[in-house]
Amino acid sequence: MYKLFSLLILSYMLIPVMAQQYKANWAQVEKFENILKEFRNDVSVFPRFINETDVFWYKMRTSEGVTYYLVDPSKKLHTELFNMENMLIQMAELTHKAYTSTALEYINLNFSKDGKSFMFSQDGTDFIYNLATRKLSKDKKENKEKEYLAPSGHMISPDSNYYIYAYKHNLYCYGNKAKGMDTTIVQLTIDGERGYSYSKYPNENPDEESYPAGRWLKYSNTFLIEMSDKRKTGKMYIVDMLNQPRPKIVDYQYSCPGDEEIGKYFFKLIDVKTKEITDIKAEKWKDQYVDFAYDNTEFSSEFFFYRTKRSWDEKDLCAYNVKTGDIRVVYNEVDKPYFDYVIAQTHFLNHADEILFRSERTGFGHFYLYDGKTGKLKRAVTEGNFLTGQVIKVDTVRREVYLYAYGREKNVDPYYYMAYRVSLDKSEMKLLTPENANHKIFVSPSSKYIIDTYSRVDMPFKGVVRNRNGKEIMKLKDPDLKPLLDQGWRYPERFTVKAADGITDLYGVLWKPMDFDTTRKYPIISEVYPGPQFEYVPTSFELESNKATRLAQLGFIVIQVGHRGGTPLRGKAYHRYGYGKLRDYPLADDQAAIKELARRYSFIDVTKAGMFGHSGGGFMSAAAICSSNFYKAAVATAGNHDNRIYNTGWIEMNNGVREKIVKNEKNPADTIRFETLPIQTNIDIAKNCRGHLLLVTGMMDDNVHPAHTFRMARALMDAGINFDMLALPASTHGLVGTEEDYFLFKMRNHFAKYLLGDFSGEEFMNFQRSSY
């Protein structure tokens, strides 16, 4: 008997101790959302320079209220612009109305030319505040300069003589009565129709006056029409289920990859004085794209435009002479397999005498200076194994450029925007923002000062004023996060892991719940967006990041991590990694990141991994759960699961398209066709789904058509796969209103059920129906 009892004890001791089952913390989700609602403090500074001087103002909202500050860097002056309490008292005395402390939270200040006073409006009353006397008065609207404003949907010419607008797909114009012009409305075009519209917004109500497709040039009352002919382009159809009294069909032109008729893009010129219309003959390649670049007609009678091959691997910068009709190619650029269009930039200096152009010809994005008249390359302005990004300002007097660059400094996160001053004529590149953080700078009108706001995901914004060499000379007001931290809000954490190749560094962010417990095991969920145009992984301070922060409160570790092929910020080789394999390229890196984090942190349960994403992220989430058994649950929202019916430009650029020569006996000149490279779809791998998948679509989505989700659903049904699906009747590509709230609950509950084993969410929803 004793031996039997001993064996029972021993066998009990050998049974693995089961991990404690934790329920979804719905109460904490609600607490977190209430914290965000209550916390109204500003977390960053946005300076506004006064009348092209280096003096600026900004506002900061803390738990004590809103304060407006005036800064003069030359005097190192940093002071309150006005006393809020006194200002409200003076307003009440002038209007006999009562004002709360929040009345002036969102006003815009317009300073007088001498900078000694400013005007603002509140509740229909215009006020003027004198900075010297600190007295407030009503604006009597005397001695104001006359402004000629255009009615809604109309565009006024540079000399204010004419107005132009679109109506029923055609153009109309009339003169400005205040300038003594004839106000008779004249119809300029008669050939406009659906698919060939002169309206900037052709899919909106054509029976309402709207902005025209194009822009005024500075040359002699000339309007440049920028339009397309999509009359032969195929259509898509969605059904407005909520339309009263009956549902209605909504159709729109939409070209798909490989289509023969994708639309033609072109320019026209119209002289609104003579009513003469000129077709600009700019076609070089079949199915080319054209885009406006720069108006120089005030100085040289030329405007500049781009034309790009349908294959996205060759483009011209052209100049069109509005007097002669001549077109000259300034420069031609070839880039295989396709151009980066996210950071692509061209800057025209000194009335286009010089052109600053960004190219990835060395594998890294750098700027090159061209002669604007001859098109000859003058010099490389930047070079090296790093990338340049957005130009902030060009100082043509000092011959300097202020810009961002990435990956140049050792031991600095390559995703951080670092600001530099670069010489146009010498090999000089001066770092202006040395802190290992993400920077956003504002260069003062004189270029003597830089206002720098920088932060990291784990560090709130810091605002400083620097001189032109980057030396800090003043500090600005810091945000007040104490009310947030006192209630348990946690900073996210930046991390670095290796990609699936074991070599490439990947960078990400990790969120923990507010009640994080190091002794627990947490399921891990990856919020994804595969790019390739950009990785939406935060680098600056945020109170919340999309849905990740809130989802973590339920009892999860949530991450966002970049992957090879996801962004142009890491160089051409990194960015083009996914070319031709849009479905599969990010999947291995996401798994590798989660596995490395699980080895690093004992609180991560790698056996309970999930994924969710929207649009391309929805595509990736469904692909992930259908490609391996690694992910146990996924939510795919508005996913482009069948890229054969997604838009032409995006798919053909990132997946590949090639010209094909065919015989055409009826029209020998028409021998070029285009065919796409093989397109991977989620429909092809739906049968492999082994986890719990929730498909979501907006029924009014005219970007990623609901057919993507329904085709995926049918493939899952045909394979006998159990899945969940949610169709939101009013939502477009972006979820709207209560439908978004409903979706957020359904997503959280999906992960609660299948990663935490907690099916009590429906009870919470019924109890908290007003907020989900």
PDB file of C-alpha atoms in Angstrom, residues 18 33 139 180 187 197 247 328 333 341 387 401 445 484 543 633:
ATOM      1  CA  MET A  18      -0.025  23.024 -17.112  1.00  0.00           C
ATOM      2  CA  GLU A  33      -9.250  53.643 -24.390  1.00  0.00           C
ATOM      3  CA  ASP A 139     -11.292  93.935 -36.204  1.00  0.00           C
ATOM      4  CA  GLY A 180     -13.646  94.529 -64.644  1.00  0.00           C
ATOM      5  CA  GLN A 187     -18.288  76.600 -72.157  1.00  0.00           C
ATOM      6  CA  SER A 197     -13.676  63.943 -68.043  1.00  0.00           C
ATOM      7  CA  PRO A 247     -29.860  48.723 -53.318  1.00  0.00           C
ATOM      8  CA  ARG A 328      12.884  68.739 -75.425  1.00  0.00           C
ATOM      9  CA  GLU A 333      16.673  57.676 -66.771  1.00  0.00           C
ATOM     10  CA  TYR A 341       8.368  56.373 -56.658  1.00  0.00           C
ATOM     11  CA  LEU A 387      20.434  56.937 -48.685  1.00  0.00           C
ATOM     12  CA  VAL A 401      20.458  71.933 -49.588  1.00  0.00           C
ATOM     13  CA  PRO A 445      13.291  81.656 -43.746  1.00  0.00           C
ATOM     14  CA  LEU A 484      -0.554  59.196 -18.873  1.00  0.00           C
ATOM     15  CA  LEU A 543       0.511  57.431 -27.909  1.00  0.00           C
ATOM     16  CA  ALA A 633      -4.969  32.798 -35.893  1.00  0.00           C
TER      17      ALA A 633
END
